[in-house]
Coordinates of N, CA and C in Angstrom, one line a residue:
Chain M
D22 N 112.9 121.0 77.1 CA 112.7 121.0 78.6 C 113.4 119.9 79.2
A23 N 114.2 120.0 80.4 CA 114.8 118.9 80.9 C 113.8 118.0 81.8
G24 N 112.6 118.4 81.9 CA 111.7 117.6 82.7 C 111.9 117.9 84.3
V25 N 111.2 117.2 85.0 CA 111.3 117.4 86.5 C 112.7 116.9 87.0
I26 N 113.6 117.5 87.7 CA 114.7 117.1 88.3 C 114.6 116.8 89.7
Q27 N 115.2 115.6 90.0 CA 115.2 115.4 91.5 C 116.7 115.0 91.9
S28 N 117.1 115.4 93.0 CA 118.4 115.0 93.6 C 118.3 114.8 95.1
P29 N 119.1 113.9 95.6 CA 119.9 113.0 94.9 C 119.1 111.8 94.3
R30 N 119.6 111.1 93.4 CA 118.9 109.9 92.9 C 118.9 108.7 93.9
H31 N 119.9 108.6 94.6 CA 119.9 107.6 95.5 C 120.5 108.2 96.9
E32 N 120.0 107.8 98.0 CA 120.6 108.4 99.4 C 120.6 107.2 100.3
V33 N 121.6 106.8 101.0 CA 121.8 105.9 102.0 C 122.1 106.7 103.3
T34 N 121.4 106.6 104.3 CA 121.7 107.3 105.5 C 121.4 106.3 106.8
E35 N 121.9 106.8 107.8 CA 121.7 106.0 109.1 C 120.5 106.6 109.9
M36 N 119.7 105.8 110.6 CA 118.6 106.2 111.4 C 119.0 107.4 112.3
G37 N 118.1 108.4 112.4 CA 118.4 109.5 113.2 C 119.0 110.6 112.4
Q38 N 119.6 110.4 111.3 CA 120.2 111.6 110.4 C 119.0 112.3 109.7
E39 N 119.4 113.6 109.4 CA 118.5 114.4 108.5 C 118.7 114.1 107.2
V40 N 117.6 114.0 106.4 CA 117.6 113.7 104.9 C 117.0 114.8 104.2
T41 N 117.4 115.3 103.2 CA 116.8 116.4 102.3 C 116.6 115.9 100.9
L42 N 115.4 115.9 100.5 CA 115.3 115.5 99.0 C 115.0 116.8 98.3
R43 N 115.5 117.0 97.0 CA 115.4 118.2 96.3 C 114.5 118.0 94.9
C44 N 113.8 119.0 94.6 CA 113.0 118.8 93.2 C 113.1 120.1 92.5
K45 N 113.2 120.1 91.3 CA 113.1 121.3 90.3 C 112.1 120.9 89.4
P46 N 110.9 121.7 89.5 CA 109.8 121.3 88.5 C 110.1 121.9 87.2
I47 N 109.3 121.5 86.3 CA 109.3 122.0 84.9 C 109.0 123.6 84.8
S48 N 109.8 124.5 84.1 CA 109.6 125.8 84.1 C 108.3 126.2 83.6
G49 N 107.5 126.9 84.4 CA 106.2 127.4 84.1 C 105.1 126.7 84.7
H50 N 105.5 125.5 85.2 CA 104.4 124.7 85.9 C 104.4 125.4 87.4
N51 N 102.9 125.4 87.9 CA 102.7 126.2 89.0 C 102.2 125.1 90.1
S52 N 102.1 123.9 90.0 CA 101.9 122.9 90.9 C 102.8 121.8 91.1
L53 N 103.0 121.5 92.3 CA 104.1 120.6 92.6 C 103.7 119.6 93.6
F54 N 104.0 118.3 93.5 CA 103.4 117.4 94.3 C 104.7 116.4 94.7
W55 N 104.6 116.0 95.9 CA 105.6 115.0 96.6 C 104.9 113.6 96.9
Y56 N 105.4 112.6 96.3 CA 104.7 111.3 96.6 C 105.8 110.4 97.2
R57 N 105.3 109.3 97.8 CA 106.0 108.3 98.4 C 105.6 107.0 97.8
Q58 N 106.5 106.2 97.4 CA 106.1 104.6 96.9 C 106.9 103.6 97.7
T59 N 106.2 102.6 98.2 CA 106.6 101.5 98.7 C 105.9 100.3 98.3
M60 N 106.4 99.2 98.3 CA 105.9 97.9 98.1 C 104.5 97.7 98.8
M61 N 104.6 98.0 100.1 CA 103.5 97.8 101.0 C 102.3 98.7 100.9
R62 N 102.6 99.9 100.6 CA 101.6 101.1 100.6 C 101.3 101.6 99.3
G63 N 102.1 101.3 98.2 CA 101.8 101.7 96.9 C 102.5 103.3 96.9
L64 N 101.7 103.9 96.0 CA 101.9 105.4 95.7 C 101.0 106.2 96.7
E65 N 101.7 107.0 97.5 CA 100.9 107.9 98.3 C 101.3 109.4 98.2
L66 N 100.4 110.2 98.0 CA 100.6 111.6 97.9 C 100.9 112.3 99.3
L67 N 102.0 112.9 99.4 CA 102.4 113.4 100.7 C 102.0 114.8 100.9
I68 N 102.2 115.8 100.0 CA 101.8 117.1 100.0 C 101.8 117.6 98.6
Y69 N 101.1 118.7 98.5 CA 101.2 119.5 97.1 C 101.1 120.8 97.3
F70 N 101.7 121.7 96.4 CA 101.8 123.1 96.4 C 101.1 123.7 95.0
N71 N 100.4 124.7 95.4 CA 99.9 125.6 94.1 C 100.5 127.0 94.2
N72 N 101.2 127.5 93.2 CA 101.9 128.8 93.2 C 102.8 128.9 94.6
N73 N 103.5 128.0 94.9 CA 104.5 127.8 96.0 C 103.8 127.7 97.4
V74 N 102.4 127.6 97.4 CA 101.8 127.7 98.6 C 101.3 126.1 99.0
P75 N 101.5 125.8 100.1 CA 101.0 124.4 100.5 C 99.6 124.3 100.5
I76 N 99.0 123.4 99.9 CA 97.5 123.3 99.7 C 97.0 122.2 100.6
D77 N 97.8 121.1 100.6 CA 97.2 120.0 101.3 C 98.4 119.0 101.7
D78 N 98.7 118.9 102.9 CA 99.7 118.2 103.6 C 99.1 117.1 104.5
S79 N 97.9 116.6 104.2 CA 97.3 115.6 105.0 C 98.1 114.2 104.8
G80 N 98.7 114.0 103.7 CA 99.5 112.8 103.5 C 100.8 112.7 104.2
M81 N 101.2 113.8 104.7 CA 102.7 113.7 105.4 C 102.4 112.9 106.5
P82 N 103.4 111.9 106.8 CA 103.1 111.0 107.8 C 103.1 111.5 109.3
E83 N 104.1 112.3 109.6 CA 104.3 112.9 110.9 C 105.1 114.0 110.8
D84 N 105.2 114.5 112.1 CA 106.0 115.9 112.1 C 107.5 115.7 111.7
R85 N 108.0 114.6 111.6 CA 109.3 114.4 111.2 C 109.5 114.8 109.6
F86 N 108.6 114.9 108.9 CA 108.4 115.2 107.7 C 108.0 116.8 107.4
S87 N 108.8 117.4 106.6 CA 108.5 118.7 106.3 C 108.6 119.0 104.9
A88 N 107.9 120.0 104.2 CA 108.3 120.3 102.7 C 108.2 121.8 102.8
K89 N 108.9 122.4 101.8 CA 109.1 123.8 101.4 C 109.2 124.1 99.9
M90 N 108.6 125.2 99.5 CA 108.8 125.6 98.3 C 109.0 127.1 98.2
P91 N 110.4 127.4 98.3 CA 110.6 128.9 98.5 C 110.4 129.6 97.3
N92 N 110.5 129.2 96.2 CA 110.2 129.8 94.9 C 109.5 128.8 93.9
A93 N 109.2 129.3 92.7 CA 108.7 128.5 91.7 C 109.4 127.4 91.0
S94 N 110.8 127.5 91.4 CA 111.7 126.6 90.7 C 112.4 125.6 91.5
F95 N 111.9 125.5 92.8 CA 112.7 124.7 93.8 C 111.8 124.2 94.9
S96 N 111.9 123.0 95.4 CA 111.1 122.5 96.5 C 112.0 121.5 97.2
T97 N 111.9 121.3 98.5 CA 112.5 120.3 99.3 C 111.7 119.5 100.2
L98 N 111.8 118.3 100.3 CA 111.2 117.4 101.2 C 112.4 116.9 102.3
K99 N 112.1 117.4 103.6 CA 113.0 117.1 104.7 C 112.4 116.0 105.8
I100 N 113.4 115.1 106.1 CA 113.0 114.1 107.0 C 114.0 114.2 108.1
Q101 N 113.5 114.5 109.4 CA 114.4 114.8 110.6 C 113.6 114.3 111.8
P102 N 114.1 113.3 112.5 CA 115.0 112.4 112.2 C 114.6 111.3 111.3
S103 N 115.4 110.7 110.6 CA 115.0 109.7 109.6 C 114.8 108.4 110.4
E104 N 113.9 107.4 110.0 CA 113.8 106.0 110.6 C 113.9 105.0 109.4
P105 N 114.1 103.8 109.7 CA 114.1 102.7 108.6 C 112.8 102.6 107.8
R106 N 111.7 102.9 108.6 CA 110.5 102.9 107.9 C 110.2 103.9 106.8
D107 N 111.0 104.9 106.8 CA 111.0 105.9 105.8 C 111.6 105.6 104.5
S108 N 112.2 104.3 104.4 CA 112.8 103.8 103.2 C 111.8 103.7 102.3
A109 N 112.1 104.2 100.9 CA 111.0 104.3 100.0 C 111.6 104.9 98.7
V110 N 110.9 105.0 97.8 CA 111.2 105.9 96.5 C 110.3 107.1 96.7
Y111 N 110.8 108.3 96.7 CA 110.1 109.6 96.7 C 110.1 110.2 95.3
F112 N 109.1 110.5 94.9 CA 108.8 111.1 93.6 C 108.3 112.7 93.8
C113 N 108.7 113.4 92.9 CA 108.2 114.8 92.8 C 107.6 114.8 91.4
A114 N 106.6 115.7 91.2 CA 105.8 115.7 90.0 C 105.2 117.4 90.0
S115 N 105.1 117.8 88.7 CA 104.7 119.1 88.6 C 103.6 119.2 87.5
S116 N 102.8 120.2 87.5 CA 101.7 120.3 86.4 C 101.3 121.7 86.3
S117 N 100.8 122.0 85.2 CA 100.3 123.4 85.1 C 98.7 123.4 85.2
R118 N 98.2 124.2 86.3 CA 96.9 124.3 86.5 C 96.1 124.9 85.3
G119 N 96.8 125.6 84.4 CA 96.1 126.1 83.4 C 95.6 125.1 82.4
E120 N 96.0 123.9 82.5 CA 95.7 122.9 81.5 C 94.3 122.3 82.1
S121 N 93.6 121.9 81.3 CA 92.2 121.5 81.8 C 92.1 119.9 82.3
Y122 N 93.2 119.3 81.9 CA 93.2 117.9 82.4 C 94.3 117.5 83.3
N123 N 95.1 118.8 83.7 CA 96.0 118.6 84.8 C 96.9 117.5 84.8
E124 N 97.5 117.2 83.6 CA 98.6 116.1 83.5 C 99.8 116.3 84.4
Q125 N 100.2 115.4 85.2 CA 101.3 115.5 86.0 C 102.6 114.9 85.4
F126 N 103.8 115.6 85.5 CA 104.9 115.1 85.0 C 105.8 114.6 86.1
F127 N 106.3 113.4 86.1 CA 107.0 112.9 87.2 C 108.6 112.9 87.0
G128 N 109.2 113.2 88.1 CA 110.7 113.2 88.1 C 111.2 111.6 88.1
P129 N 112.4 111.4 88.2 CA 112.7 110.0 88.1 C 113.0 109.3 89.5
G130 N 112.7 110.1 90.5 CA 112.5 109.6 92.0 C 113.9 109.6 92.6
T131 N 113.9 109.6 94.0 CA 115.1 109.5 94.9 C 114.7 108.3 95.6
R132 N 115.6 107.3 95.5 CA 115.5 106.1 96.4 C 116.2 106.3 97.7
L133 N 115.5 106.2 98.8 CA 116.1 106.6 100.1 C 116.1 105.3 100.7
T134 N 117.3 104.9 101.5 CA 117.4 103.8 102.3 C 117.9 104.2 103.7
V135 N 117.2 104.0 104.7 CA 117.6 104.3 106.0 C 118.0 103.2 106.8
L136 N 119.2 103.0 107.1 CA 119.7 102.0 107.8 C 119.5 101.8 109.4
Chain Y
G7 N 84.7 110.1 99.2 CA 85.6 110.9 98.3 C 85.7 110.2 97.0
D8 N 86.5 110.8 96.1 CA 86.8 110.2 94.9 C 87.7 108.9 95.0
S9 N 87.6 108.0 94.2 CA 88.5 107.0 94.3 C 88.7 106.1 92.9
V10 N 89.7 105.3 92.8 CA 89.9 104.5 91.6 C 90.2 103.2 92.1
T11 N 89.6 102.2 91.4 CA 90.0 100.7 91.7 C 90.4 100.1 90.5
Q12 N 91.6 99.4 90.5 CA 92.1 98.7 89.5 C 92.1 97.2 89.9
M13 N 92.1 96.3 88.7 CA 92.3 94.8 89.0 C 93.5 94.6 89.6
E14 N 93.7 93.6 90.4 CA 94.9 93.1 91.2 C 95.8 92.5 90.1
G15 N 97.1 92.7 90.4 CA 98.1 92.0 89.5 C 98.8 91.0 90.4
P16 N 99.8 90.4 89.9 CA 100.5 90.7 88.5 C 99.6 90.0 87.4
V17 N 99.6 90.7 86.3 CA 99.0 90.2 85.0 C 100.1 89.6 84.2
T18 N 100.0 88.2 83.9 CA 101.1 87.6 83.1 C 100.7 87.1 81.9
L19 N 101.3 87.5 80.7 CA 100.9 87.2 79.5 C 101.9 86.9 78.5
S20 N 101.7 86.1 77.6 CA 102.7 85.9 76.5 C 102.8 86.9 75.4
E21 N 103.9 87.1 74.9 CA 104.0 88.1 73.8 C 102.9 88.0 72.7
E22 N 102.3 89.0 72.4 CA 101.2 89.1 71.2 C 99.9 88.8 71.7
A23 N 99.8 88.5 73.0 CA 98.6 88.3 73.7 C 97.7 89.5 73.8
F24 N 96.4 89.4 73.8 CA 95.6 90.6 74.2 C 95.6 91.0 75.6
L25 N 95.6 92.3 75.9 CA 95.7 93.0 77.3 C 94.4 93.6 77.6
T26 N 93.9 93.3 78.8 CA 92.8 94.3 79.4 C 93.3 94.5 80.8
I27 N 93.4 95.7 81.3 CA 93.5 96.0 82.7 C 92.2 96.8 83.0
N28 N 91.4 96.3 83.9 CA 90.2 97.1 84.4 C 90.5 98.2 85.4
C29 N 89.7 99.2 85.2 CA 89.8 100.3 86.0 C 88.2 100.8 86.1
T30 N 87.9 101.1 87.5 CA 86.6 101.7 87.7 C 86.8 102.9 88.6
Y31 N 85.9 103.8 88.6 CA 86.2 105.1 89.4 C 84.9 105.5 90.1
T32 N 85.1 106.1 91.2 CA 84.2 106.8 91.9 C 84.4 108.4 91.9
A33 N 83.5 109.3 91.5 CA 83.7 110.8 91.5 C 82.4 111.4 91.6
T34 N 82.4 112.5 92.4 CA 81.3 113.3 92.4 C 81.3 114.4 91.5
G35 N 82.5 114.8 90.9 CA 82.4 115.8 89.9 C 82.6 115.3 88.5
Y36 N 83.4 116.0 87.8 CA 83.5 115.8 86.3 C 85.0 115.4 86.0
P37 N 85.3 114.1 86.3 CA 86.7 113.9 86.3 C 87.3 113.7 84.7
S38 N 88.7 114.1 84.7 CA 89.3 113.4 83.4 C 90.1 112.2 84.0
L39 N 90.4 111.4 83.0 CA 90.8 110.0 83.5 C 92.2 109.8 82.7
F40 N 93.0 109.1 83.2 CA 94.3 108.9 82.9 C 94.8 107.6 83.1
W41 N 95.9 107.0 82.2 CA 96.6 106.0 82.5 C 98.1 106.3 82.6
Y42 N 98.8 106.0 83.6 CA 100.2 106.1 83.7 C 100.9 104.8 83.7
V43 N 102.2 104.9 83.2 CA 102.9 103.7 83.2 C 104.4 103.9 83.9
Q44 N 104.7 103.0 84.7 CA 106.0 103.1 85.3 C 106.8 101.9 84.9
Y45 N 107.9 102.2 84.3 CA 108.9 101.1 83.8 C 109.9 101.0 85.0
P46 N 110.4 99.8 85.0 CA 111.4 99.5 86.2 C 112.5 100.6 86.5
G47 N 112.5 101.1 87.7 CA 113.5 102.0 87.9 C 113.2 103.4 87.6
E48 N 112.0 103.7 87.1 CA 111.6 105.0 86.4 C 110.5 105.6 87.3
G49 N 110.3 107.0 87.0 CA 109.2 107.6 87.4 C 107.9 107.2 86.6
L50 N 106.7 107.7 87.1 CA 105.5 107.6 86.1 C 105.6 108.4 85.0
Q51 N 105.0 107.9 84.0 CA 104.8 108.9 82.6 C 103.3 108.6 82.2
L52 N 102.8 109.7 81.6 CA 101.5 109.6 81.0 C 101.4 108.7 79.9
L53 N 100.6 107.8 79.8 CA 100.5 106.9 78.7 C 99.2 107.4 77.8
L54 N 98.1 107.7 78.5 CA 97.0 108.2 77.6 C 96.0 109.0 78.5
K55 N 95.1 109.7 78.0 CA 94.1 110.4 78.8 C 92.9 110.6 78.1
A56 N 91.7 110.8 78.8 CA 90.4 111.1 78.3 C 89.8 112.3 79.0
T57 N 89.1 113.2 78.6 CA 88.7 114.2 79.3 C 87.2 114.3 79.5
K58 N 86.4 113.5 78.8 CA 84.8 113.6 78.8 C 84.5 112.2 78.3
A59 N 83.1 112.1 78.8 CA 82.4 110.8 78.4 C 82.6 110.5 77.0
D60 N 82.8 109.3 76.7 CA 83.0 108.6 75.5 C 84.3 109.0 74.6
D61 N 85.1 109.8 75.3 CA 86.5 110.0 74.6 C 87.2 108.7 74.7
K62 N 88.0 108.5 73.7 CA 89.0 107.4 73.6 C 90.5 108.0 73.5
G63 N 91.2 107.6 74.8 CA 92.6 107.9 74.6 C 93.4 106.8 74.0
S64 N 94.4 107.2 73.3 CA 95.2 106.1 72.6 C 96.7 106.6 72.7
N65 N 97.6 105.6 72.6 CA 99.1 105.8 72.5 C 99.8 104.6 72.5
K66 N 100.7 104.4 71.5 CA 101.7 103.2 71.5 C 100.9 101.9 71.4
G67 N 99.6 101.9 70.7 CA 98.8 100.8 70.6 C 98.1 100.4 71.8
F68 N 98.0 101.3 72.9 CA 97.2 101.1 74.0 C 95.8 102.1 73.8
E69 N 94.7 101.6 74.3 CA 93.5 102.4 74.1 C 92.7 102.3 75.5
A70 N 91.9 103.3 75.8 CA 91.0 103.4 76.8 C 89.9 104.1 76.4
T71 N 88.7 103.8 76.7 CA 87.4 104.5 76.5 C 86.8 105.1 77.9
Y72 N 86.5 106.3 77.8 CA 85.8 106.8 79.1 C 84.5 106.6 78.9
R73 N 84.0 105.7 79.9 CA 82.6 105.2 80.0 C 81.8 105.6 81.2
K74 N 81.0 106.8 81.0 CA 80.4 107.3 82.2 C 79.3 106.4 82.8
E75 N 78.7 105.6 81.8 CA 77.5 104.8 82.4 C 78.0 103.6 83.4
T76 N 79.2 103.2 83.1 CA 79.8 102.2 83.9 C 80.9 102.6 84.7
T77 N 81.2 103.9 84.8 CA 82.2 104.6 85.5 C 83.5 103.7 85.3
S78 N 83.8 103.5 84.1 CA 85.1 102.6 83.8 C 86.0 103.2 82.8
F79 N 87.3 102.9 82.9 CA 88.2 103.3 81.9 C 89.2 102.3 81.7
H80 N 88.9 101.1 81.2 CA 89.6 100.1 80.9 C 90.7 100.2 80.0
L81 N 91.9 99.7 80.2 CA 93.1 99.7 79.3 C 93.1 98.5 78.4
E82 N 93.4 98.6 77.2 CA 93.4 97.5 76.2 C 94.5 97.7 75.3
K83 N 95.2 96.6 74.9 CA 96.1 96.4 73.7 C 96.0 95.2 73.0
G84 N 96.1 95.2 71.8 CA 95.7 94.1 71.0 C 96.8 93.1 71.1
S85 N 98.1 93.6 71.1 CA 99.2 92.6 71.0 C 100.3 93.2 71.8
V86 N 100.5 92.6 73.1 CA 101.5 93.2 73.9 C 103.0 92.6 73.5
Q87 N 103.8 93.4 73.9 CA 105.3 93.0 73.7 C 106.0 93.0 75.1
V88 N 107.2 92.3 75.1 CA 108.0 92.2 76.3 C 108.3 93.6 76.9
S89 N 108.6 94.5 76.0 CA 108.8 95.8 76.4 C 107.7 96.5 77.1
D90 N 106.5 96.0 77.1 CA 105.4 96.6 77.7 C 105.3 96.2 79.2
S91 N 106.1 95.4 79.7 CA 106.3 94.9 81.1 C 106.5 96.2 81.8
A92 N 105.6 96.4 82.9 CA 105.6 97.6 83.5 C 104.5 97.6 84.6
V93 N 104.4 98.7 85.3 CA 103.4 98.8 86.4 C 102.4 100.0 85.8
Y94 N 101.0 99.7 85.6 CA 100.1 100.7 85.1 C 99.2 101.2 86.2
F95 N 99.1 102.6 86.1 CA 98.2 103.2 87.2 C 97.1 103.9 86.5
C96 N 95.9 103.6 87.0 CA 94.7 104.4 86.5 C 94.7 105.5 87.3
A97 N 94.2 106.8 87.0 CA 94.0 107.9 87.9 C 92.9 108.8 87.3
L98 N 92.4 109.7 88.3 CA 91.4 110.7 87.8 C 91.7 112.1 88.5
S99 N 91.1 113.1 87.7 CA 91.5 114.3 88.3 C 90.0 115.1 88.1
D100 N 89.7 115.8 89.3 CA 88.4 116.4 89.2 C 88.5 117.9 88.5
R101 N 88.3 118.0 87.3 CA 88.3 119.2 86.6 C 87.5 120.3 87.3
R102 N 86.5 120.0 87.8 CA 85.6 121.1 88.3 C 86.2 121.8 89.5
R103 N 86.9 121.0 90.4 CA 87.4 121.4 91.5 C 88.9 122.2 91.1
N104 N 89.5 121.5 90.1 CA 90.6 122.0 89.6 C 91.7 122.2 90.5
T105 N 92.1 121.2 91.4 CA 93.1 121.4 92.3 C 94.5 121.0 91.7
G106 N 94.3 120.2 90.7 CA 95.5 119.7 90.1 C 95.9 118.2 90.6
K107 N 95.2 117.9 91.6 CA 95.5 116.7 92.5 C 95.0 115.5 91.7
L108 N 95.7 114.4 91.5 CA 95.4 113.2 90.9 C 95.0 112.1 92.0
I109 N 94.0 111.3 91.8 CA 93.7 110.2 92.6 C 94.1 108.9 91.9
F110 N 95.0 108.1 92.3 CA 95.7 107.1 91.6 C 95.0 105.7 92.3
G111 N 95.0 104.8 91.4 CA 94.7 103.3 91.7 C 96.0 102.8 92.3
Q112 N 95.8 101.5 92.7 CA 96.9 100.9 93.4 C 98.0 100.4 92.3
G113 N 97.8 100.3 91.1 CA 98.7 100.0 90.2 C 98.6 98.4 89.9
T114 N 98.7 98.1 88.7 CA 98.7 96.7 88.1 C 100.0 96.3 87.4
T115 N 100.8 95.4 87.9 CA 101.8 95.0 87.4 C 101.6 94.0 86.1
L116 N 102.2 94.3 85.0 CA 102.1 93.5 83.8 C 103.4 92.9 83.5
Q117 N 103.4 91.5 83.4 CA 104.6 90.8 83.0 C 104.3 90.1 81.6
V118 N 105.3 90.5 80.7 CA 105.0 89.8 79.3 C 106.2 88.9 79.0
K119 N 105.8 87.6 78.7 CA 107.0 86.7 78.6 C 107.1 86.3 77.2
P120 N 108.3 86.3 76.7 CA 108.5 85.9 75.3 C 108.0 84.5 74.7

């Protein structure tokens, strides 16, 4: 298996632009998680899905952030409009709820820089 | 709510030194416990896990024992290498609720010098 795939790996954009981050979970996994990591705030859970349905989006910082999971093999995290404080590494992770210990598999991350 | 507390870093050690990174947790359910490692420029990857009290997880020379009486899951390694330099995260998952959600600690940076 190729593992969790994220694209792009690096994104540099200007303030006010729309940014879309993409994630392909491991085939057969039915839970998907979006995290943000910064030096100041550490690792934060933004939102997670079970069976393509958003379960908890309480970590989404504000309405500028939105996430979708149209099918079991694809999810997007969109920021519109982007701001410099959104600069961070964004990770996607997936897991199989059938496993009793809920191990999460992380993608390599997208490093976002908003100028 | 559930939470995980790790010792603050950075932890700086010489090669072949003994490593302990403390982790304690608060949970109302029956958590599984994990240690994840993040090497520079990479995502997190599972290092080891334990699913019930007194279980010992082990991998790559690292060990951690699930201690319910002290609500702890301390990470240990007898002899660290420069290649172990990374950020280590302790995490828990409430199996009873089975949401799949993990609660992470703040991470502890380990620096190993030759």
